[in-house]
mmCIF file of C-alpha atoms in Angstrom:
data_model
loop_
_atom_site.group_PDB
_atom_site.id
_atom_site.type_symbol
_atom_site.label_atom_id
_atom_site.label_comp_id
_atom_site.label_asym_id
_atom_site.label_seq_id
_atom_site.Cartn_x
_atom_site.Cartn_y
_atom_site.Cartn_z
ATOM 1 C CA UNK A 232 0.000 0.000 0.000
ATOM 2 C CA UNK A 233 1.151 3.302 -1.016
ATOM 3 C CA UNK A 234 -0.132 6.566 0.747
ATOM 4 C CA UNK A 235 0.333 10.116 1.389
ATOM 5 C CA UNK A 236 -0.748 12.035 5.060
ATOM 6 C CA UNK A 237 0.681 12.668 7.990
ATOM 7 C CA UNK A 238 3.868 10.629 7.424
ATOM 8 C CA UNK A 239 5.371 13.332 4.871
ATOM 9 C CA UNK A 240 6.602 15.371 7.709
ATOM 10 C CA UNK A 241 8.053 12.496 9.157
ATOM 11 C CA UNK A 242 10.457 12.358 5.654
ATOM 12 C CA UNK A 243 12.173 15.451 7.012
ATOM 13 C CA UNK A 244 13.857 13.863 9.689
ATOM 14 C CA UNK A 245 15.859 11.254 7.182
ATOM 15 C CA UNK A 246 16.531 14.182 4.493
ATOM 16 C CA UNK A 247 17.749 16.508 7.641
ATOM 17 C CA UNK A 248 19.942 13.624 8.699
ATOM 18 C CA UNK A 249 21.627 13.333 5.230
ATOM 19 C CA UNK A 250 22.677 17.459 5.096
ATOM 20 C CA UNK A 251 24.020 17.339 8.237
ATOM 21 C CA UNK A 252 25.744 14.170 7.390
ATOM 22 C CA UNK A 253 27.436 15.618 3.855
ATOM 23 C CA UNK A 254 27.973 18.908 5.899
ATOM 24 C CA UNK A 255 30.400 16.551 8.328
ATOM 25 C CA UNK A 256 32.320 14.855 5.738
ATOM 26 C CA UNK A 257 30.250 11.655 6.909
ATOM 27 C CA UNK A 258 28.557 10.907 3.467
ATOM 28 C CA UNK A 259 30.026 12.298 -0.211
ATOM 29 C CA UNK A 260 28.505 12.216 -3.121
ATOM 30 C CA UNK A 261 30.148 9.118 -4.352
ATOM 31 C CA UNK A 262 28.791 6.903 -2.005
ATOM 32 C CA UNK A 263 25.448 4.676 -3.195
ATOM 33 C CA UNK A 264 21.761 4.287 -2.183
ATOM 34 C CA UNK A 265 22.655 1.409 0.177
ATOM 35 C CA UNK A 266 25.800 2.859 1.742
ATOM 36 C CA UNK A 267 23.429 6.010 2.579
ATOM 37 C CA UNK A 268 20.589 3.520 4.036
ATOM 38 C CA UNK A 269 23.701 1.892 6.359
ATOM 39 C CA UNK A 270 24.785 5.290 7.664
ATOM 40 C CA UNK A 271 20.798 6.449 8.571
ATOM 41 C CA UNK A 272 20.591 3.004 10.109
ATOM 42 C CA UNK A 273 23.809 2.737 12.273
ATOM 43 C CA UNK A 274 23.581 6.256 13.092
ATOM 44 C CA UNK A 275 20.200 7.829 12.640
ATOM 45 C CA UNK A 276 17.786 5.206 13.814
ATOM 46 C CA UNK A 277 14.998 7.610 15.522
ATOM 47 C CA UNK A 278 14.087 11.103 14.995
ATOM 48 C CA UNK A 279 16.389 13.660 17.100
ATOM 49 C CA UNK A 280 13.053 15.360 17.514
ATOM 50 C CA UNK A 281 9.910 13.166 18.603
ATOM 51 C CA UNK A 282 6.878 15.064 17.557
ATOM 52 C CA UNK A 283 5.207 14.389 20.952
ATOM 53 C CA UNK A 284 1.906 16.645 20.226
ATOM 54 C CA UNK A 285 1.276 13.777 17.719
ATOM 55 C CA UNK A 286 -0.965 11.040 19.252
ATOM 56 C CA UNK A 287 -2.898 8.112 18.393
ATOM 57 C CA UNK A 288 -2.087 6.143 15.076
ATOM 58 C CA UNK A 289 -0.772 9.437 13.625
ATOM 59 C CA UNK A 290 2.190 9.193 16.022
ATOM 60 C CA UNK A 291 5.175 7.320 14.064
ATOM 61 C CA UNK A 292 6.480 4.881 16.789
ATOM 62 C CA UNK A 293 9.897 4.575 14.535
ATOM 63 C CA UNK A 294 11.019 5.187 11.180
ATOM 64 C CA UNK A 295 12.529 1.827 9.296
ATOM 65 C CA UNK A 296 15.618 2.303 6.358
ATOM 66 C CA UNK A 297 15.301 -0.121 3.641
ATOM 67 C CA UNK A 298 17.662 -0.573 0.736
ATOM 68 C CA UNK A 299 16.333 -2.137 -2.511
ATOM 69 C CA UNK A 300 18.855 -3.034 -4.917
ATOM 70 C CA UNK A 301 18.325 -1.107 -8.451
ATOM 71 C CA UNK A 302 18.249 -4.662 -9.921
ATOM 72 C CA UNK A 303 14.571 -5.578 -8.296
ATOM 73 C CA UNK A 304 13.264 -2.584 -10.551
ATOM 74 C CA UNK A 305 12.519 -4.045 -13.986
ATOM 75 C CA UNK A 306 10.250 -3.986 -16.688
ATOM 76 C CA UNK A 307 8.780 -7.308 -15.806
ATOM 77 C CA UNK A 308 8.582 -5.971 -11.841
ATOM 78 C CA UNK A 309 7.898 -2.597 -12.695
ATOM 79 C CA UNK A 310 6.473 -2.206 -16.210
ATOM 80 C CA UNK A 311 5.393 0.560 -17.789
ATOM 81 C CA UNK A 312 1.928 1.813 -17.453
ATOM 82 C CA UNK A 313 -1.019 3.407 -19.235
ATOM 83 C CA UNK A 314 -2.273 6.855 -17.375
ATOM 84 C CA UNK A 315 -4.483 6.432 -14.861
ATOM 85 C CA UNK A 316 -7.243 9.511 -14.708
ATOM 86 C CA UNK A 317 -7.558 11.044 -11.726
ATOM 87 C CA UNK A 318 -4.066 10.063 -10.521
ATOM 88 C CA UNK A 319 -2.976 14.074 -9.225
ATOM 89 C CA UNK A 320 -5.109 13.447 -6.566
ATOM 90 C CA UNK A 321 -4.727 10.053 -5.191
ATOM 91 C CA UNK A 322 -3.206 10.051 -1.971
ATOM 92 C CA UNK A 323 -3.568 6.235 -1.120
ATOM 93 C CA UNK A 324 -3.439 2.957 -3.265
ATOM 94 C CA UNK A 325 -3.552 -0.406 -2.554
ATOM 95 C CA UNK A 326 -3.616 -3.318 -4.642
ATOM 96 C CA UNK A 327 -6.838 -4.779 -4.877
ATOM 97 C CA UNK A 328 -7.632 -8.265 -4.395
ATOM 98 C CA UNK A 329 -8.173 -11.124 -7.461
ATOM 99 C CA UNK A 330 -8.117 -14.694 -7.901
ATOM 100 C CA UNK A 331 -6.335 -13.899 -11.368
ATOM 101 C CA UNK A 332 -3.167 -13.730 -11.031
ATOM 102 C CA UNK A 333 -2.843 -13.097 -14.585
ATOM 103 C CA UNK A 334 -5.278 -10.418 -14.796
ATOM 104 C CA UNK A 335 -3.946 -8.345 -12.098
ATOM 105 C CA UNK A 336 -0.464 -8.056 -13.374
ATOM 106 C CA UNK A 337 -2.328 -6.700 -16.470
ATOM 107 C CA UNK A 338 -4.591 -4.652 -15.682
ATOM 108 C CA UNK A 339 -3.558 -3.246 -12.006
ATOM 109 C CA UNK A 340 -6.509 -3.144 -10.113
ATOM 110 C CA UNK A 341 -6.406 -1.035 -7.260
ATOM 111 C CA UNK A 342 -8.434 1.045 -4.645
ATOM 112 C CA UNK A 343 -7.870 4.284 -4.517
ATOM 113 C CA UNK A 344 -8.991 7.058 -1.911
ATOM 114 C CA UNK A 345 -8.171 10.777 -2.084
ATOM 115 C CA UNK A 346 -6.575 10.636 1.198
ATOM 116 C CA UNK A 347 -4.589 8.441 3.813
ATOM 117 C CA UNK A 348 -5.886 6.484 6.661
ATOM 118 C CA UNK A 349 -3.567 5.034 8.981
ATOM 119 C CA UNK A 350 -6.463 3.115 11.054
ATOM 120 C CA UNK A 351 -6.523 -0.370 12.691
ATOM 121 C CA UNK A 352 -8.449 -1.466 10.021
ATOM 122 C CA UNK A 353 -7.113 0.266 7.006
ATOM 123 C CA UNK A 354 -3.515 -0.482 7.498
ATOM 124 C CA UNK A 355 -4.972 -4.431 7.772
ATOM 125 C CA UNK A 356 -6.568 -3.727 4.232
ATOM 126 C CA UNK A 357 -9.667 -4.152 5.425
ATOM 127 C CA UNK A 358 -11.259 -0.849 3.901
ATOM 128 C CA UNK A 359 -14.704 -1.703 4.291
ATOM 129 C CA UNK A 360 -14.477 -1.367 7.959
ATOM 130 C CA UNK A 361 -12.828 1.946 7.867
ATOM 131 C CA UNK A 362 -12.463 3.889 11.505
ATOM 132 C CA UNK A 363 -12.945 7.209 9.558
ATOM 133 C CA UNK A 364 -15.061 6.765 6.603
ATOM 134 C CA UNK A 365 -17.107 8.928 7.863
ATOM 135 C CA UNK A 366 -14.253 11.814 7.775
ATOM 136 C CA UNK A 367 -12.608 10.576 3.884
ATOM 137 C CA UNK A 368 -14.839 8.683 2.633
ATOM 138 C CA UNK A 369 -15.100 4.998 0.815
ATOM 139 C CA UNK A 370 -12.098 3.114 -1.532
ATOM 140 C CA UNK A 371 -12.482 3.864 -5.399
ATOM 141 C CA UNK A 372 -11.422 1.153 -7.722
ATOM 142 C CA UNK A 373 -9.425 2.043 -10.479
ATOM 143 C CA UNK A 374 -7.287 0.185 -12.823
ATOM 144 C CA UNK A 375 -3.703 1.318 -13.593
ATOM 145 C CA UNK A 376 -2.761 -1.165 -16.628
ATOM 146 C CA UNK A 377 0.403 -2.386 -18.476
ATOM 147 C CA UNK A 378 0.926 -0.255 -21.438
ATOM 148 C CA UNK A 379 2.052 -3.101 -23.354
ATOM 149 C CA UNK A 380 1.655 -6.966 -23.031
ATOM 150 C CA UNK A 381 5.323 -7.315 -24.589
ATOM 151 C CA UNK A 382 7.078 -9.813 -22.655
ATOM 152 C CA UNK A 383 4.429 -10.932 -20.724
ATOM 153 C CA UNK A 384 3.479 -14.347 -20.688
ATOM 154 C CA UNK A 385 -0.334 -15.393 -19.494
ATOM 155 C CA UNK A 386 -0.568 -17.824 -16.958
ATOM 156 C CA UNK A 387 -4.036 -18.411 -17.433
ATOM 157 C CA UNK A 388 -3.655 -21.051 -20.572
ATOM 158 C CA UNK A 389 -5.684 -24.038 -19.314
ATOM 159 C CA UNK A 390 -3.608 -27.097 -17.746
ATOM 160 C CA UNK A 391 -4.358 -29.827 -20.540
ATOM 161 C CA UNK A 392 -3.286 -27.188 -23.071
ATOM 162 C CA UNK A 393 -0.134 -26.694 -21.042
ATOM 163 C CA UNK A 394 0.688 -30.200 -20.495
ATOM 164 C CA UNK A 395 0.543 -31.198 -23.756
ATOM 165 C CA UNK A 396 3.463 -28.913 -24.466
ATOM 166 C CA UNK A 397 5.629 -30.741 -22.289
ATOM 167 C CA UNK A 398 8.080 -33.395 -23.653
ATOM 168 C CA UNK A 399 10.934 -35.591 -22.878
ATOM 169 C CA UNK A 400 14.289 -32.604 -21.348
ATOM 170 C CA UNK A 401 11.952 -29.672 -20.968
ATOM 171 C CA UNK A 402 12.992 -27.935 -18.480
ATOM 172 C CA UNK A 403 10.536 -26.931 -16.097
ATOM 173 C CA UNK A 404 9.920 -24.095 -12.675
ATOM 174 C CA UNK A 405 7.913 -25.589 -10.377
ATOM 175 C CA UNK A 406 6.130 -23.023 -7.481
ATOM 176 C CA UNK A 407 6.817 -24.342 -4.179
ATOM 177 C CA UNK A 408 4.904 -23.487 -0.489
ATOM 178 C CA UNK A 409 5.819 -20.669 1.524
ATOM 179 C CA UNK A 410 7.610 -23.066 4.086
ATOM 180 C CA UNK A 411 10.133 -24.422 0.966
ATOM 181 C CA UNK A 412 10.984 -21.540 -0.502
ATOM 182 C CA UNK A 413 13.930 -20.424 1.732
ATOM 183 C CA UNK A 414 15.782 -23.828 0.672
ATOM 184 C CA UNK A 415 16.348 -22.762 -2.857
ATOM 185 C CA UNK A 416 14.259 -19.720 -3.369
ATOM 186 C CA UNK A 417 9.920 -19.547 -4.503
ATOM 187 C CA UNK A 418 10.929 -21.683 -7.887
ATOM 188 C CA UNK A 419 12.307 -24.895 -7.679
ATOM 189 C CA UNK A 420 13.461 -26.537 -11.559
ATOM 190 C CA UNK A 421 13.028 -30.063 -12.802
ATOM 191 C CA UNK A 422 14.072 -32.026 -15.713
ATOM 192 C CA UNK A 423 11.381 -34.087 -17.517
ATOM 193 C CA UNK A 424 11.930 -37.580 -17.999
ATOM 194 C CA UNK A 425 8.763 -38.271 -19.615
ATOM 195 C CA UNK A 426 5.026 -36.981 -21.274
ATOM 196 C CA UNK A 427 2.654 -36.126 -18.439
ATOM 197 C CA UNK A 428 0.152 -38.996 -17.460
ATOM 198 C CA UNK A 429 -3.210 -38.291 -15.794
ATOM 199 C CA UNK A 430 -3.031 -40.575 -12.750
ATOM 200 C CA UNK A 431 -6.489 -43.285 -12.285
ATOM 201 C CA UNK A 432 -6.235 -43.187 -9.045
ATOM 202 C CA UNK A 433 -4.672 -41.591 -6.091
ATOM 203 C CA UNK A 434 -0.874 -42.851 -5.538
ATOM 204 C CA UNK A 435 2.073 -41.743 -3.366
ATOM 205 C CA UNK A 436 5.578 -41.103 -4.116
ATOM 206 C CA UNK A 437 8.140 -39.859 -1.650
ATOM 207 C CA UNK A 438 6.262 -39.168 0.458
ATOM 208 C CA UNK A 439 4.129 -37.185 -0.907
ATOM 209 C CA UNK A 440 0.545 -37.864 -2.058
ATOM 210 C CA UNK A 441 -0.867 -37.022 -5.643
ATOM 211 C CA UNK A 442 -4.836 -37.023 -6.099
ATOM 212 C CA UNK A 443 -6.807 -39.286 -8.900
ATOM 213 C CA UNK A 444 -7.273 -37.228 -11.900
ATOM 214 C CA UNK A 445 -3.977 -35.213 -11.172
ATOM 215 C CA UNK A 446 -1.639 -34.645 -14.430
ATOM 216 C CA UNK A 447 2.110 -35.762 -13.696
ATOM 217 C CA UNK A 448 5.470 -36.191 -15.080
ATOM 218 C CA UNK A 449 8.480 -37.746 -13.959
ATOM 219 C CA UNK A 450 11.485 -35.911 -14.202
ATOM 220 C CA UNK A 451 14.900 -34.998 -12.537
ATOM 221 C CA UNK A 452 15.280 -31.923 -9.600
ATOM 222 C CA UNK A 453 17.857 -29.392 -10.968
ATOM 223 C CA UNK A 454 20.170 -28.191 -7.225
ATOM 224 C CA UNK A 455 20.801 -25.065 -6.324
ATOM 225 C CA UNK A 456 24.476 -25.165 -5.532
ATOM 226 C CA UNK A 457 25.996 -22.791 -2.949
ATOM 227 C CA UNK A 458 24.156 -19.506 -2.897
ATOM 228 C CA UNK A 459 23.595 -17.027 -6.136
ATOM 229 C CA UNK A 460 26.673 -15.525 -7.346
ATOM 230 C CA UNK A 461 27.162 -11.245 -7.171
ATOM 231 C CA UNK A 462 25.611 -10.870 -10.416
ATOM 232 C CA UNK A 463 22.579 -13.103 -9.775
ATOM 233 C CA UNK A 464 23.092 -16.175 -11.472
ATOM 234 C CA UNK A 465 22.764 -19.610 -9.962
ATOM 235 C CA UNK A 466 24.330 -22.906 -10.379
ATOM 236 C CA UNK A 467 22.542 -26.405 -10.262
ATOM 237 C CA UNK A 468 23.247 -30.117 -10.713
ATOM 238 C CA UNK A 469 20.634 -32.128 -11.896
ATOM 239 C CA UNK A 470 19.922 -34.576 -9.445
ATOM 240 C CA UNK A 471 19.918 -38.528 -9.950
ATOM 241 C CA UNK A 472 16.745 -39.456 -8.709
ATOM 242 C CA UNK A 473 13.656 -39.574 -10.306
ATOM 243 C CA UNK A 474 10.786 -37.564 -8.713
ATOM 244 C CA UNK A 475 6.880 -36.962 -9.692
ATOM 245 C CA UNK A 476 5.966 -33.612 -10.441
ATOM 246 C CA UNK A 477 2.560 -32.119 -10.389
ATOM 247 C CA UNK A 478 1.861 -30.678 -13.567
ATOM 248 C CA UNK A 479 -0.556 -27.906 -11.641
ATOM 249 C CA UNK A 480 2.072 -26.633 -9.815
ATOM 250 C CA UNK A 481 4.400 -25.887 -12.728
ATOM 251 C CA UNK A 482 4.353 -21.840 -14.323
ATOM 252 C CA UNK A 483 2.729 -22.372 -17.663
ATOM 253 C CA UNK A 484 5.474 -21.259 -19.574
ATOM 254 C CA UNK A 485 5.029 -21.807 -23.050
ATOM 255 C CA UNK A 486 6.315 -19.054 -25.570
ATOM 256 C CA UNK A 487 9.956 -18.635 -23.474
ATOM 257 C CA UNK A 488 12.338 -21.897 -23.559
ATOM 258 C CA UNK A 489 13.975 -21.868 -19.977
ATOM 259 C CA UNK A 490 17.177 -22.365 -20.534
ATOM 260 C CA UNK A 491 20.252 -23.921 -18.312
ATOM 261 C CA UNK A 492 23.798 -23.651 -20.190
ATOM 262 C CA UNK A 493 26.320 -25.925 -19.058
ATOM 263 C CA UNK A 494 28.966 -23.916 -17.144
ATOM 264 C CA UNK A 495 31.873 -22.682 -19.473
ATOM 265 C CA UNK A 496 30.283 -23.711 -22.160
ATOM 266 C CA UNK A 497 27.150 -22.544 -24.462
ATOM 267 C CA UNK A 498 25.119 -25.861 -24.151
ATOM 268 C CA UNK A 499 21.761 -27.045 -22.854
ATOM 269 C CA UNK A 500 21.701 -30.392 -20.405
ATOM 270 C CA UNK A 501 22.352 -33.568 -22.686
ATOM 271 C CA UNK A 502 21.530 -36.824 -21.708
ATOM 272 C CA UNK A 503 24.947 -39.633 -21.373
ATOM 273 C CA UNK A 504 24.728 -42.570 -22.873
ATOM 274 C CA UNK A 505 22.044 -44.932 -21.426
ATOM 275 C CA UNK A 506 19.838 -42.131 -20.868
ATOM 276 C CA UNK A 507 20.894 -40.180 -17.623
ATOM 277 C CA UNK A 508 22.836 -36.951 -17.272
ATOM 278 C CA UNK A 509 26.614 -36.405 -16.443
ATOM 279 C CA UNK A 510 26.934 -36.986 -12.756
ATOM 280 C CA UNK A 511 28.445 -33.555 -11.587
ATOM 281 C CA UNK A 512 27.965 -31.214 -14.522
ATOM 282 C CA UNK A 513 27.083 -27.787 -13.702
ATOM 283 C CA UNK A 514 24.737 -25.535 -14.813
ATOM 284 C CA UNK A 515 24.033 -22.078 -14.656
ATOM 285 C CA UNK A 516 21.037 -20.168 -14.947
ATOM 286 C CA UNK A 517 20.834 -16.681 -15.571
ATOM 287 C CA UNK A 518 19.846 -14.120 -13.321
ATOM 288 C CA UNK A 519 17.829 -12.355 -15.863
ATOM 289 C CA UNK A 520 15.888 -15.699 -16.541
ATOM 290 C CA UNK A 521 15.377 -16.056 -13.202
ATOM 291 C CA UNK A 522 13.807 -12.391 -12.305
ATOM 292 C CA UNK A 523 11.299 -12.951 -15.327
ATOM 293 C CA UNK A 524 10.212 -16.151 -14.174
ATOM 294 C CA UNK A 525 9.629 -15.359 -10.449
ATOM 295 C CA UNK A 526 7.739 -12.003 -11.763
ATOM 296 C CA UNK A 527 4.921 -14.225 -13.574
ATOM 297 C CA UNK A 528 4.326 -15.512 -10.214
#
């Protein structure tokens, strides 16, 4: 949620911080957005002056530095978008709930009000229960959309459609659950080792359980090895073992090959002879394939 209210005079204290900082030799102008974050952290973490005639929710109980790094802000993250009407005086926006996934990252839905509420219930999202409707009034919906689909890849093809794309060494991202995702990040990448099957009945397979009528594959896990380079980029081995994969849980990517490259050299995983793949080869995977993918999810 983005707003605008009481919390812009609270932006003086950080911007203060910074003149007196240059003033002192502490900060130059050479120095980046996150050494500038560190120095209002380690040195600056309150206000010198607490506003103490503020009370109740407008009071700012402490101010929080965050550095994002430049390379989170991308066309697929932050695309451009059409003009939204109106926009000059929107003071708060929030993203506005949908089950499409697909829909929202193209058309932005979002409410809209011509003023910020720092409530209970507003700053839980829950705008229908505002504290001060009374004072600015109900959420507008508005749409802010992509100005082009370029790039941007539907996730909404159906799953039968989908499968029957998939074929013996595509490569595929598979979305994991909240509680995986800080093994090897919200993607996880597989190997197929064969055309999807729709199961008869239910069946389970390492432990986990797959439902009748489920579309699977069997394939290979790619592992992360080590942690992401500087740049980004990542470096698997493709596992042994042969796992089942639920096709539902794979992104539907369909137009856009993913693509592993063998480390030092420019080619895709090849199977040895007999059929498996070269225990210990590396492969990387590019940090700009691997920001597009995680921003269809």
């Amino acid at each position: 949620m983005h707003g605008k209210g009481v919390c812009d005079g609270y932006s003086n204290s950080p911007s203060k911080a910074l003149n007196l900082a240059a003033a002192a030799g502490k900060i130059v102008g050479q120095d980046g957005a996150r050494d500038v974050v560190l120095y209002l952290a380690r040195d600056r973490p309150s206000p010198q002056t607490l506003k103490t005639g503020i009370s109740g929710y407008w009071k700012a109980d402490q101010i929080i530095y965050i550095y994002y790094d430049e390379r989170l802000f991308t066309k697929s993250r932050v695309p451009d978008a059409k003009p939204m009407p109106g926009s000059s005086k929107v003071h708060m926006a929030a993203a506005k709930k949908t089950a499409d996934a697909a829909a929202a990252k193209r058309d932005g839905p979002l409410l809209t009000s011509a003023y910020f509420c720092g409530c209970a219930a507003c700053t839980a999202f829950n705008f229908d229960n505002c504290l001060m409707k009374d004072a600015f009034g109900s959420v507008v919906p508005k749409n802010c959309a992509r100005a082009s689909d370029v790039g941007f890849e539907s996730q909404t093809v159906q799953l039968e459609d989908f499968a029957r794309t998939l074929v013996r060494d595509r490569v595929v991202a598979v979305r994991v659950s909240a509680d995986e995702a800080d093994i090897e990040g919200v993607l996880w990448f597989a190997i197929l080792e064969d055309l999807p099957i729709k199961l008869t009945e239910a069946t389970m397979h390492a432990g986990q359980e797959f439902g009748e009528g489920w579309l699977v594959a069997h394939g290979h896990w790619f592992s992360l090895q080590g942690t992401p380079a500087a740049n980004g980029d990542r470096t698997y081995v493709i596992l042994p073992a042969v796992v089942m994969l639920n096709v539902n849980s794979m992104l539907r990517v369909i137009t856009t090959p993913i693509v592993f490259n063998a480390a030092n050299k420019n080619a895709r995983p090849r199977r040895a002879r007999g059929g498996g793949f070269t225990s210990g080869t590396t492969y990387l995977l590019s940090y700009s394939v691997w920001e597009s993918l995680t921003g269809l999810l």
